[in-house]
Coordinates of C-alpha atoms in Angstrom, one line a residue:
Chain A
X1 CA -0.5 20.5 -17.3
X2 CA 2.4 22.9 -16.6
X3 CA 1.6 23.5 -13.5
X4 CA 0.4 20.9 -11.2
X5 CA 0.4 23.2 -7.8
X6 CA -2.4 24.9 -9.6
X7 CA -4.5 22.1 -10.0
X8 CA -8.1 22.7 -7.4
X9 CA -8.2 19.4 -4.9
X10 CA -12.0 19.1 -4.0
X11 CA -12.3 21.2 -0.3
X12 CA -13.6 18.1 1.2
X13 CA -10.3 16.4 1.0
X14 CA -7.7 16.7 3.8
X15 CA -4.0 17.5 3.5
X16 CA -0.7 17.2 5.0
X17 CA 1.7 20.0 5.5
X18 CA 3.6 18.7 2.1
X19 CA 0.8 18.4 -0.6
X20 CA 2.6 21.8 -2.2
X21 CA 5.4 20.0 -1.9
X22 CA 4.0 16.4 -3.3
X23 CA 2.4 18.4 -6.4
X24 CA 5.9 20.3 -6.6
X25 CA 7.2 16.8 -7.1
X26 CA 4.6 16.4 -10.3
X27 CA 3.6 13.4 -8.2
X28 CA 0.4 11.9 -9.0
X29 CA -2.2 12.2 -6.7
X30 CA -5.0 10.5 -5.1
X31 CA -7.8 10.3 -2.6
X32 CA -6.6 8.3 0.5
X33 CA -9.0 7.6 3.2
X34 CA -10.0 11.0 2.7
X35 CA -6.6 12.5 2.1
X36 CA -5.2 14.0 -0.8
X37 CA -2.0 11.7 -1.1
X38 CA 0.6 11.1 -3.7
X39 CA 0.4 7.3 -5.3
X40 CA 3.6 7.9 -6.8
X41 CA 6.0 10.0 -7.9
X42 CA 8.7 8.2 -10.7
X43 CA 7.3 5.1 -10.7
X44 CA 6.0 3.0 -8.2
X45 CA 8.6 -0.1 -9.2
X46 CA 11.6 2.2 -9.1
X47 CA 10.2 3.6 -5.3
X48 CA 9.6 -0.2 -4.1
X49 CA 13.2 -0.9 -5.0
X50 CA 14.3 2.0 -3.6
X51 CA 13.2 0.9 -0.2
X52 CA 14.7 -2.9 -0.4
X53 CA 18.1 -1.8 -2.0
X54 CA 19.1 2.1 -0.8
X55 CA 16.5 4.3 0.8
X56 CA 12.9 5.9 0.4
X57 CA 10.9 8.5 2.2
X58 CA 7.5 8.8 2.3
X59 CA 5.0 11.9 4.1
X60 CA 3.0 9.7 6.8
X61 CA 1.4 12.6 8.3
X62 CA -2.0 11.5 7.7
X63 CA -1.7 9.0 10.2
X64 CA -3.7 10.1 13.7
X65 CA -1.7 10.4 16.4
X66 CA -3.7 10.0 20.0
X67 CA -1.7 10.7 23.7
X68 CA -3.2 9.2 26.4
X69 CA -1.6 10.8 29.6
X70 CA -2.2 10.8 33.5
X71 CA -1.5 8.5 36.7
X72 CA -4.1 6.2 35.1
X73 CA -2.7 5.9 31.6
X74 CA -1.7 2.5 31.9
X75 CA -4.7 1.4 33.1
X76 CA -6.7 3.0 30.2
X77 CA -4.3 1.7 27.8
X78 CA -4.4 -2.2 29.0
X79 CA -7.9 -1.7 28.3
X80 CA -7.7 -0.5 25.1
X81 CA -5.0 -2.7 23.4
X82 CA -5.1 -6.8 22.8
X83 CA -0.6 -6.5 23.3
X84 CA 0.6 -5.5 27.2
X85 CA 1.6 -2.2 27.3
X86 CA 2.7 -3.2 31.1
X87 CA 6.1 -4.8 29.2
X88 CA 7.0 -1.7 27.2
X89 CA 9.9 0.4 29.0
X90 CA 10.2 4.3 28.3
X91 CA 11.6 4.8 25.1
X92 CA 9.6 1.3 23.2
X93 CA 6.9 1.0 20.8
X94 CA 4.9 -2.0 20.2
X95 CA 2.4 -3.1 17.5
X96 CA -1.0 -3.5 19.1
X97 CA -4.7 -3.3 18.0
X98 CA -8.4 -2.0 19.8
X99 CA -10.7 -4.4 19.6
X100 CA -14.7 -3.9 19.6
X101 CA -16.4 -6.3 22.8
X102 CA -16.6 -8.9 19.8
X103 CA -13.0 -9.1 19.3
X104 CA -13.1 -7.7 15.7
X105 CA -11.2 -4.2 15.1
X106 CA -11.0 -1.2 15.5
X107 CA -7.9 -0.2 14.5
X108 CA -4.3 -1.7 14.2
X109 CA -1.5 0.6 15.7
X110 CA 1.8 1.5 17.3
X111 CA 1.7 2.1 20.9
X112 CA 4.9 4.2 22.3
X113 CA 5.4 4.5 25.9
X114 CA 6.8 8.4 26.1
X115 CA 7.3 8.8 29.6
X116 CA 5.6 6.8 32.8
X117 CA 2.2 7.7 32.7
X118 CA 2.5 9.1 28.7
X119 CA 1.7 7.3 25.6
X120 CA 1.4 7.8 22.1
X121 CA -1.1 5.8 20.0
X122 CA -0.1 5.9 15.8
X123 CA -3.2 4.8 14.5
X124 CA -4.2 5.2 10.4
X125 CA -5.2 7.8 8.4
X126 CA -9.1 6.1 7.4
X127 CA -10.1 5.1 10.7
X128 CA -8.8 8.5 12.3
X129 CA -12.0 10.3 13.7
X130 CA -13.6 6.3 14.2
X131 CA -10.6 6.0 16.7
X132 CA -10.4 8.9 18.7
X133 CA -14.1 8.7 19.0
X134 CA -13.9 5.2 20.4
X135 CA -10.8 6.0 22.5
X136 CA -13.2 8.7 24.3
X137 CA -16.5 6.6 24.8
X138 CA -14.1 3.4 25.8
X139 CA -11.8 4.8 28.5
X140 CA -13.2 8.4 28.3
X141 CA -15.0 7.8 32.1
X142 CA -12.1 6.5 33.6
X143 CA -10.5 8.7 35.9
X144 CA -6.7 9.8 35.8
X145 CA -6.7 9.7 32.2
X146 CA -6.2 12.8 30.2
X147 CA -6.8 11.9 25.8
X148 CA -5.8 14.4 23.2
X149 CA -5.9 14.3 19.8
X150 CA -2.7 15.3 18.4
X151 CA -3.0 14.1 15.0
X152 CA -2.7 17.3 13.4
X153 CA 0.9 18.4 15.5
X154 CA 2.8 16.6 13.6
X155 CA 4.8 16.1 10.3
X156 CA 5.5 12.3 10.0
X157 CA 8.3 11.3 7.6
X158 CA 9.3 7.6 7.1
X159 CA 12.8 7.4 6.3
X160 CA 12.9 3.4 5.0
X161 CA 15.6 1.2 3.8
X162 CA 19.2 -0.6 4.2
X163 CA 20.0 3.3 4.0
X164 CA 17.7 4.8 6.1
X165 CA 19.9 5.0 8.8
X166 CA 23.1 6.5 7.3
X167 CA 20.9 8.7 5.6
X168 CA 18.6 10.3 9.0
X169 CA 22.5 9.8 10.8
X170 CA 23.9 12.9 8.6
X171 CA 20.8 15.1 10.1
X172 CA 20.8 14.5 13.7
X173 CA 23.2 14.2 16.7
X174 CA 21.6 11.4 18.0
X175 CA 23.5 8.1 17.6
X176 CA 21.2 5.6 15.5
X177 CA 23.5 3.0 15.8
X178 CA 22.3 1.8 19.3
X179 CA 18.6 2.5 19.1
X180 CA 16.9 -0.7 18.3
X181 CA 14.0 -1.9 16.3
X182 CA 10.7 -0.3 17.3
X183 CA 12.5 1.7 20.2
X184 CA 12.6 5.4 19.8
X185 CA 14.3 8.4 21.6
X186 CA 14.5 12.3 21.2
X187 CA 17.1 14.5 19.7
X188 CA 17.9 17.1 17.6
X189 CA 17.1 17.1 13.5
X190 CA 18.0 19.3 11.3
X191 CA 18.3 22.2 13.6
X192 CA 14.9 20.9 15.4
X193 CA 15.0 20.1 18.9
X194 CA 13.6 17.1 20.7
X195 CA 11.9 15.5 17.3
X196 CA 10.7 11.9 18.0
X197 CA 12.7 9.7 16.0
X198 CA 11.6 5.9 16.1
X199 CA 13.3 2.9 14.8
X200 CA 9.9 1.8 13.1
X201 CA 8.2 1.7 9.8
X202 CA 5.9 0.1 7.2
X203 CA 7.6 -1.4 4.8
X204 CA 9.6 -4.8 5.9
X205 CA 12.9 -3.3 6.0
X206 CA 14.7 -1.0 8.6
X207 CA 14.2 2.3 8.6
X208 CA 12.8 5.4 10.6
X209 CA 9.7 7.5 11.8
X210 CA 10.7 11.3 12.5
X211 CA 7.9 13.8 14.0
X212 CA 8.3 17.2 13.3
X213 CA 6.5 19.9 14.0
X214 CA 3.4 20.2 10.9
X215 CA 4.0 24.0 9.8
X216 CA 4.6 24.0 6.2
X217 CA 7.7 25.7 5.9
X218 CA 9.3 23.1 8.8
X219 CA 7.3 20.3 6.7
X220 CA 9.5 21.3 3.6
X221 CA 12.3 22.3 4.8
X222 CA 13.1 19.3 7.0
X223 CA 11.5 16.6 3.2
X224 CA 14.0 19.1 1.4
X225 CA 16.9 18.2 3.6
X226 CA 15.7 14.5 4.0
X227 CA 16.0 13.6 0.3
X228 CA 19.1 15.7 -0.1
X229 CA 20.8 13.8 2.4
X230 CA 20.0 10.1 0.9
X231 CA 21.0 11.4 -2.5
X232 CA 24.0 9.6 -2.4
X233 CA 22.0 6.3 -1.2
X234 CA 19.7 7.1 -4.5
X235 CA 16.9 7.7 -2.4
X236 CA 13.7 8.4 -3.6
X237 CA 10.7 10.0 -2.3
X238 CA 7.8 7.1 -2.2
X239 CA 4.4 7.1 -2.8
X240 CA 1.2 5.5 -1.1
X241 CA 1.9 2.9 -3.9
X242 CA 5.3 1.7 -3.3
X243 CA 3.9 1.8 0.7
X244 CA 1.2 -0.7 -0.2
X245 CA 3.5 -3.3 -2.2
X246 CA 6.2 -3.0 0.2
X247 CA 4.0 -3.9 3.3
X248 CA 2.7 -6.8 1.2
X249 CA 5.7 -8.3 0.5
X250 CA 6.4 -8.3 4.5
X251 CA 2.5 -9.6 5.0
X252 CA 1.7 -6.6 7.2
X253 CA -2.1 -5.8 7.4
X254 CA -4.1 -3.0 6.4
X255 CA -7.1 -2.0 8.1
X256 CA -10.1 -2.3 5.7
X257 CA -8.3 -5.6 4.1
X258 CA -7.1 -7.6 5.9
X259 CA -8.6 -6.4 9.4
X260 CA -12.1 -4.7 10.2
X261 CA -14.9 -4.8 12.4
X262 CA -16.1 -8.3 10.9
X263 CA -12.8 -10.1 11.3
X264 CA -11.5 -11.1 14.9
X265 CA -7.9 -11.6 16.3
X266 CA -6.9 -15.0 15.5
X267 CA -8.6 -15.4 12.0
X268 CA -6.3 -12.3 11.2
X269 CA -3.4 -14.3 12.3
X270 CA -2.0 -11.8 14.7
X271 CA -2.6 -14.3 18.2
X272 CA 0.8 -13.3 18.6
X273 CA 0.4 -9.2 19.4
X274 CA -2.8 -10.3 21.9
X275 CA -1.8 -11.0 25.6
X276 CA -5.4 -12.7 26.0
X277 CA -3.5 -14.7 29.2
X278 CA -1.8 -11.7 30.3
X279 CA -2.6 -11.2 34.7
X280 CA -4.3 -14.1 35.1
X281 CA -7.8 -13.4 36.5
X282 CA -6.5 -9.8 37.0
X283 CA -8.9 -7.4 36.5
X284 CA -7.1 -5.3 33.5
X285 CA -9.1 -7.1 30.7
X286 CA -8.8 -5.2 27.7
X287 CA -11.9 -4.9 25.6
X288 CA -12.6 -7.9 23.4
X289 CA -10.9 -10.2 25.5
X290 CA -13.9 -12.3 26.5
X291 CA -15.1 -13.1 23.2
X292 CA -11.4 -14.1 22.0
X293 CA -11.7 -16.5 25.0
X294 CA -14.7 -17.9 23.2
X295 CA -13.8 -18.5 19.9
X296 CA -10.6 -20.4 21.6
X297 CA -12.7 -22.6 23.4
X298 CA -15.1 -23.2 20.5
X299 CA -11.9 -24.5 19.2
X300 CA -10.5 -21.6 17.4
X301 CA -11.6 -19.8 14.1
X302 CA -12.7 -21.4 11.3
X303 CA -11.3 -19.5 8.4
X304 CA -7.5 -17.3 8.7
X305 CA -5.4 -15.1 6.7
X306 CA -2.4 -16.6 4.3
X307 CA -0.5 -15.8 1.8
X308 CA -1.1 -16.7 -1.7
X309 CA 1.5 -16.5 -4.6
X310 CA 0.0 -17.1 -8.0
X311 CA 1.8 -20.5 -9.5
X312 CA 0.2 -20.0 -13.0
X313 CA 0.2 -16.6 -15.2
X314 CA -2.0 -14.3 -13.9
X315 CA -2.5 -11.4 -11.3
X316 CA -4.8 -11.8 -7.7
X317 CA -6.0 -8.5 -6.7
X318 CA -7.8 -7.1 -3.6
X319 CA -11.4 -9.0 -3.9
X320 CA -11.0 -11.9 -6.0
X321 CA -12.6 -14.6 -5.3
X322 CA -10.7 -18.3 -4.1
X323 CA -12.1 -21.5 -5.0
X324 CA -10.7 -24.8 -4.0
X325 CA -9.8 -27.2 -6.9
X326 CA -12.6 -28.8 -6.8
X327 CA -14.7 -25.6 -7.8
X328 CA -16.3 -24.1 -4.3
X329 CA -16.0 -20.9 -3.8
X330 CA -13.6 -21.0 -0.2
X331 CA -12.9 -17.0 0.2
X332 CA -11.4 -13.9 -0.5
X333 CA -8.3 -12.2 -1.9
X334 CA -7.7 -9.5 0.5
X335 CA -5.1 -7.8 -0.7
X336 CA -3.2 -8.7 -4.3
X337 CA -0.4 -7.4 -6.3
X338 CA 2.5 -8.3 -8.4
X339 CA 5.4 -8.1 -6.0
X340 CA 8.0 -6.1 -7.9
X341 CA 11.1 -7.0 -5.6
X342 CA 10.4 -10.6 -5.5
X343 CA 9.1 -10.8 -8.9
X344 CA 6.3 -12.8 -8.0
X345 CA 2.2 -12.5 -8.3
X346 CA 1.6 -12.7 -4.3
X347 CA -2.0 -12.0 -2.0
X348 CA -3.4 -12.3 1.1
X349 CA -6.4 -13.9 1.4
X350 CA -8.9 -15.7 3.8
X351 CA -9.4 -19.4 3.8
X352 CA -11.3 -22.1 5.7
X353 CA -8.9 -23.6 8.2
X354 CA -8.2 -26.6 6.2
X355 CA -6.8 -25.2 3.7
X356 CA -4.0 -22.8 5.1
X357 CA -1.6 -25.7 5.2
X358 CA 1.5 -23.8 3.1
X359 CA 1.5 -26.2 -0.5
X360 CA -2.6 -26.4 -0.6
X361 CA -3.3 -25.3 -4.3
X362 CA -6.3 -23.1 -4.8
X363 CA -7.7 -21.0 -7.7
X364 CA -8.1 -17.7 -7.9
X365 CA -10.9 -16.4 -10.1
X366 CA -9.7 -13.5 -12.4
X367 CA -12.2 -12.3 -14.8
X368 CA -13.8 -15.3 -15.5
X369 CA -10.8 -17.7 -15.1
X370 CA -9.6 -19.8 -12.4
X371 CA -5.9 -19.5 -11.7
X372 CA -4.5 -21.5 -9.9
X373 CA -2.1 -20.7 -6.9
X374 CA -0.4 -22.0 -3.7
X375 CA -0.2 -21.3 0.4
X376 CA 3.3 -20.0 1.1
X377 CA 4.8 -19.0 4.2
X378 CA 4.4 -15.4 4.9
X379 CA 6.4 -12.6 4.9
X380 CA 6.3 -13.0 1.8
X381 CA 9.6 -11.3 2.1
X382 CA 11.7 -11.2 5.4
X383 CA 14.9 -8.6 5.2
X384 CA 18.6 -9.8 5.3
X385 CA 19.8 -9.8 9.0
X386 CA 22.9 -8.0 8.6
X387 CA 24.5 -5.4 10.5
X388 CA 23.8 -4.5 14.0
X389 CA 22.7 -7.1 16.8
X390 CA 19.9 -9.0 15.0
X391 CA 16.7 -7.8 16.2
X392 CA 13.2 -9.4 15.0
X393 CA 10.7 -7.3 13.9
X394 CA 7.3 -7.4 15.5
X395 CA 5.9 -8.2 12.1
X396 CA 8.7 -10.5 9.9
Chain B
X1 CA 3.1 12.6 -24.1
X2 CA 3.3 12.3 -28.2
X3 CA 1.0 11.0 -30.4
X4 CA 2.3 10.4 -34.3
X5 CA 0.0 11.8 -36.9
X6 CA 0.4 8.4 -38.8
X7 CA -2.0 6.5 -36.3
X8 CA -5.6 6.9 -35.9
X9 CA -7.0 6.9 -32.5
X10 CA -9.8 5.5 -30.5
X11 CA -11.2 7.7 -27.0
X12 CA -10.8 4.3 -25.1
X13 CA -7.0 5.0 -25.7
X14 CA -5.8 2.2 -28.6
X15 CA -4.2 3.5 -31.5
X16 CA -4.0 1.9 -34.7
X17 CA -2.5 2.0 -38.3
X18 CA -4.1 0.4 -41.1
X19 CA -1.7 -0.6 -44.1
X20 CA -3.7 -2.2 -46.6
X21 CA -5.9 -4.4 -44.6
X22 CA -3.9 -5.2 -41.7
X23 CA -4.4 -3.0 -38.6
X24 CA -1.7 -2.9 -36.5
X25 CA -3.1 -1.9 -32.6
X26 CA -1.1 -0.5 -29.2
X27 CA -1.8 1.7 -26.5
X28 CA -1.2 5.4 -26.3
X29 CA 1.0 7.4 -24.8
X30 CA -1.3 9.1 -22.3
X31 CA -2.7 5.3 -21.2
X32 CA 0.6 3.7 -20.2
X33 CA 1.4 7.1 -18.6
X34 CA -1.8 6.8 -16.5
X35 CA -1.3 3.1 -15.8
X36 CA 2.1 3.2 -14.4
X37 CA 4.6 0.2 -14.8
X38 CA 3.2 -2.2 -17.0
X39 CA 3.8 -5.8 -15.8
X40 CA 1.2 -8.4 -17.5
X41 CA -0.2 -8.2 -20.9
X42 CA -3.4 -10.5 -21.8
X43 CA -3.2 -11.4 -25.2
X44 CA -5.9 -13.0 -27.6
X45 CA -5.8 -16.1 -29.5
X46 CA -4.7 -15.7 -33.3
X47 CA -7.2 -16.3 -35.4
X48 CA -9.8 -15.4 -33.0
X49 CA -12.4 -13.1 -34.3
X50 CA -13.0 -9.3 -33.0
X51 CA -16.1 -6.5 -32.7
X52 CA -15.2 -3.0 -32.9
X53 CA -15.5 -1.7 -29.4
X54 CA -15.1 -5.4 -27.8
X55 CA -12.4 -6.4 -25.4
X56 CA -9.6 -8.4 -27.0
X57 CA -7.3 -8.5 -23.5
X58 CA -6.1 -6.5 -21.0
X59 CA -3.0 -4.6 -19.4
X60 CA -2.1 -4.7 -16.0
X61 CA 0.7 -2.5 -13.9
X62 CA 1.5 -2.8 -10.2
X63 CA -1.6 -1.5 -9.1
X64 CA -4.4 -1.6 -11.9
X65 CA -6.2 -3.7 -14.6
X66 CA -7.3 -2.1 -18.0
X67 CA -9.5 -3.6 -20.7
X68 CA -8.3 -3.8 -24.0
X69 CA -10.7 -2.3 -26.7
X70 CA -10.2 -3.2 -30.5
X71 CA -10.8 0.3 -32.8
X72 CA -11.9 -2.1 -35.3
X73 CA -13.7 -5.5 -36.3
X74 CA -11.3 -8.3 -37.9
X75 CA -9.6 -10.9 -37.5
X76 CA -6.7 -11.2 -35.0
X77 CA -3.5 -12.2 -37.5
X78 CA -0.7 -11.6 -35.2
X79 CA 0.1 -11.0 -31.6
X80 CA 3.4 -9.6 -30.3
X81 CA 4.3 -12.2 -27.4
X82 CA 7.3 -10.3 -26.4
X83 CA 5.2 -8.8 -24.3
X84 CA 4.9 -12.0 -22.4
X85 CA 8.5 -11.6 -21.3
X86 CA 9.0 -7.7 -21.5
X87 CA 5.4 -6.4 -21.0
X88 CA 7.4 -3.2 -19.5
X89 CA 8.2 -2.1 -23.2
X90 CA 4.9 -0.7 -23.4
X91 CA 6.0 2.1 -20.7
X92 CA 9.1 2.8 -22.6
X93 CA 7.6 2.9 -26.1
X94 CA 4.0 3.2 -26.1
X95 CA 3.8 4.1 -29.7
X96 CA 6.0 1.7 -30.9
X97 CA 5.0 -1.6 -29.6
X98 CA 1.9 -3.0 -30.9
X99 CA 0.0 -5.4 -29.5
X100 CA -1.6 -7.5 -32.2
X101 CA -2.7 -7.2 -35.6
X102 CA -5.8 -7.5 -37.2
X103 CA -7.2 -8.7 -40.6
X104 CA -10.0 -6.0 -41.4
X105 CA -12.7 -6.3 -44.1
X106 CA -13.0 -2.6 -44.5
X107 CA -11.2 0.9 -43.9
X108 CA -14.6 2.6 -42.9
X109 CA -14.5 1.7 -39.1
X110 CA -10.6 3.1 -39.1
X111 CA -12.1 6.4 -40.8
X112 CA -14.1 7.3 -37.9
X113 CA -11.4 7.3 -35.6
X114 CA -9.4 10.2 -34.2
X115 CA -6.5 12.5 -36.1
X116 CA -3.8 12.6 -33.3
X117 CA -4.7 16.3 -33.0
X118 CA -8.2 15.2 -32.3
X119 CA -7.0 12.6 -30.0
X120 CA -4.6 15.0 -28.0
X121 CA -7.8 17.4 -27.5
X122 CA -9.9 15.0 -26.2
X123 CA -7.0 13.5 -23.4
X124 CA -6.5 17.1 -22.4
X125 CA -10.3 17.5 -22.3
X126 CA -10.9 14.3 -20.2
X127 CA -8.0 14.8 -18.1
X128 CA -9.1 19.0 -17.2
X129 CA -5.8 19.9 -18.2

């Protein structure tokens, strides 16, 4: 195992402009979605505290990128997206999601509004061709509307942490200071010009999003400059692991856990990012709508997402069963971890509505055993407001 | 990655040493290197009684669960609840924290186990490097 760039990654697998770089790293490696991603590097503790105390990075260029431009942009994107894209101003982002007509998902993503008439959809990695296919057969006959694909332009590095943005700050001559959570702007890094830098991320904390341009000597170059500027801050580059326990701990979803196409808006427990009300009796419905309408008036879901944390010893993971005390079987751990910066045992998991009151106990069956556990508010974790005017985060 | 020549080892990654008839059993190098950061350790009962090849707990880090196999058949005589508190020790010295002991009725079993050398073949074998 001496050298680890040698090392043959099946041909089917894709890869990001840094893989060299990731095996460079002697990170270990794994098949994500299809992508040949590093897990972790040191250790995935270490990287998750890295993030919540000093700063992390992490390559996030297998996330799809989709632009939707032309004089009927908005239009296509209003019916496309549950959120309304007709309150975002140039320069803002918002979480958002593309339903199927049955209100189940598609995909959860970021929407930015580049320019009037110009938007960029971040969507994930697994559901990448699934998307853009969707995008075309949903909005693709509408006219004034002009989708590309531009997944594969782009280098995307998450800068995250308390540090992030003294760290990116020592790189570009953009002020941070005044651009505010899940806004974004242009501006020269590292010697690039006009890279979209965004005031969002994955993890709970604050941080950055930079888009470079994906040629592999840029890609390393600019990861290279990244990490020696947040050496100082300790930073650490982050795997797919320390990404996945981070956005636990803040209770952000992951498509294929806790959304898909068999789970709809509200049993998700993101009502808040879908504008179902939004024009009243206009005629910009966005796909899924009407059934949403219908499970309100049926008087709402009957099962939802909560959080979980483990009250005796024992770890819930992704798929465990729950059972009420009592003995039924009541649902399923979505996703399940130890939580290494709040040192608890914590999950996700659907429930029948009467029991996501926060204080019902519940068991969790692990290998045989019921454990049992307890509804707690989620995030799970919510970051310190400190610093600069306190601004909410779509997700905490 | 090292693996003392004093242990004997078993391909589902334990090792053991037998002194008299107490085996002493951990995890090897290469397994809590492949696991990550350790953070729960299942632990039998003492006195509870063990088939070679049969589960006898389990290890968990962040993001995986892995059985526990005993090299041996006996009797468990001692377990090292430290780990309850400090399961993380297992990361920082694989080789030198056992997990629990065993009463065995005979060496035979801990015969056909692997020399380190043997052991250290077969990791780089099942690994491709």
């Amino acid at each position: 195992m001496t050298d680890s760039t040698a090392t043959l990654v099946p041909a089917a697998l894709n890869r990001t402009a840094l893989n060299a770089v990731h095996r460079n790293h002697k990170a270990k490696m794994v098949d994500f979605g299809g992508w040949d991603m590093p897990v972790q590097y040191r250790g995935l503790i270490e990287e998750h505290m890295a993030v919540r105390t000093g700063v992390g990075v992490f390559d996030v260029s297998h996330m799809g990128d989709i632009q939707l431009r032309g004089p009927n942009s908005l239009a296509a994107v209003q019916k496309l997206l549950m959120n309304d894209a007709s309150k975002l101003q140039i320069g803002q982002a918002h979480y958002t999601a593309m339903l199927y007509p049955n209100g189940t998902f598609v995909d959860d993503l970021i929407l930015h509004k580049l320019s009037e008439n110009d938007y960029l959809l971040v969507i994930n990695a697994g559901t990448r061709e699934k998307d853009v296919q969707w995008v075309r057969q949903a909005i693709g006959s509408m006219r004034g509307v002009h989708v590309t694909n531009v997944s594969d332009y782009y280098t995307q590095i998450a800068i995250q942490g308390p540090k992030a943005a003294a760290t990116l700050q020592k790189l570009t001559d953009v002020d941070l200071a005044p651009i505010k959570n899940y806004w974004f702007t242009w501006g020269k890094v590292c010697g690039l010009y006009s890279v979209l830098i965004a005031r969002t991320g994955y993890t709970g904390e604050d941080g950055f999003e930079i888009y470079v341009p994906s040629d592999e000597p840029t890609s390393a170059r600019v990861w290279a400059e990244v990490l020696a500027a947040g050496e100082e801050f300790g930073m650490m580059p982050c795997g797919l692991g320390a990404r996945n326990t981070l956005r636990l701990e803040s209770a952000m979803a992951l498509y294929g856990h806790e959304i898909s196409d068999s789970l709809n808006v509200f049993e998700a427990n993101l009502g808040r990012y879908c504008k179902i009300g939004r024009e009243p009796g206009g005629a910009a419905d966005f796909i899924g709508r009407d059934a949403l309408l219908e499970v309100q008036k049926n008087g709402g879901p009957t099962k939802r997402l909560v959080g979980l944390e483990m009250v005796e010893r024992g770890i819930g993971r992704d798929g465990y069963p729950v059972f009420s005390l009592d003995g039924e079987r009541i649902g399923e751990i979505t996703s399940g971890s130890p939580a290494p910066f709040l040192k608890k045992n914590i999950a996700l998991a659907y429930v029948p509505i009467a029991f996501i009151e926060v204080g019902t106990e519940v068991a969790v069956e692990i290998r045989g055993q019921r454990v049992k556990a307890q509804v707690v508010p989620t995030p799970f974790y919510k970051r310190p407001k400190v610093g600069s005017p306190v601004i909410t985060a779509p997700l905490s | 990655m090292s693996y003392p020549e004093k242990y004997r080892y078993s391909k589902s990654h334990e090792w053991l040493l037998l002194e008299g008839n107490t085996a002493t059993v951990g995890i090897t190098d290469y397994a809590q290197g492949s696991l990550g950061d350790i953070v729960f350790v299942e632990l039998p009962k003492i006195g509870q009684e063990i088939q070679a090849g049969s589960t006898f707990g389990s290890v968990e880090s962040v993001k995986a669960v892995s059985d526990l196999y005993s090299p041996v058949t006996g009797t468990v005589s001692a377990i090292n609840e430290a780990l309850n508190d400090a399961p993380e020790t297992i990361n920082s010295a694989a080789n030198d924290t056992w997990i629990i002991k065993l009463d065995v009725k005979s060496a035979d079993e801990a015969g056909a186990l692997l020399s380190a050398a043997d052991y250290e073949k077969f990791v780089a074998e099942e690994t491709g490097h």
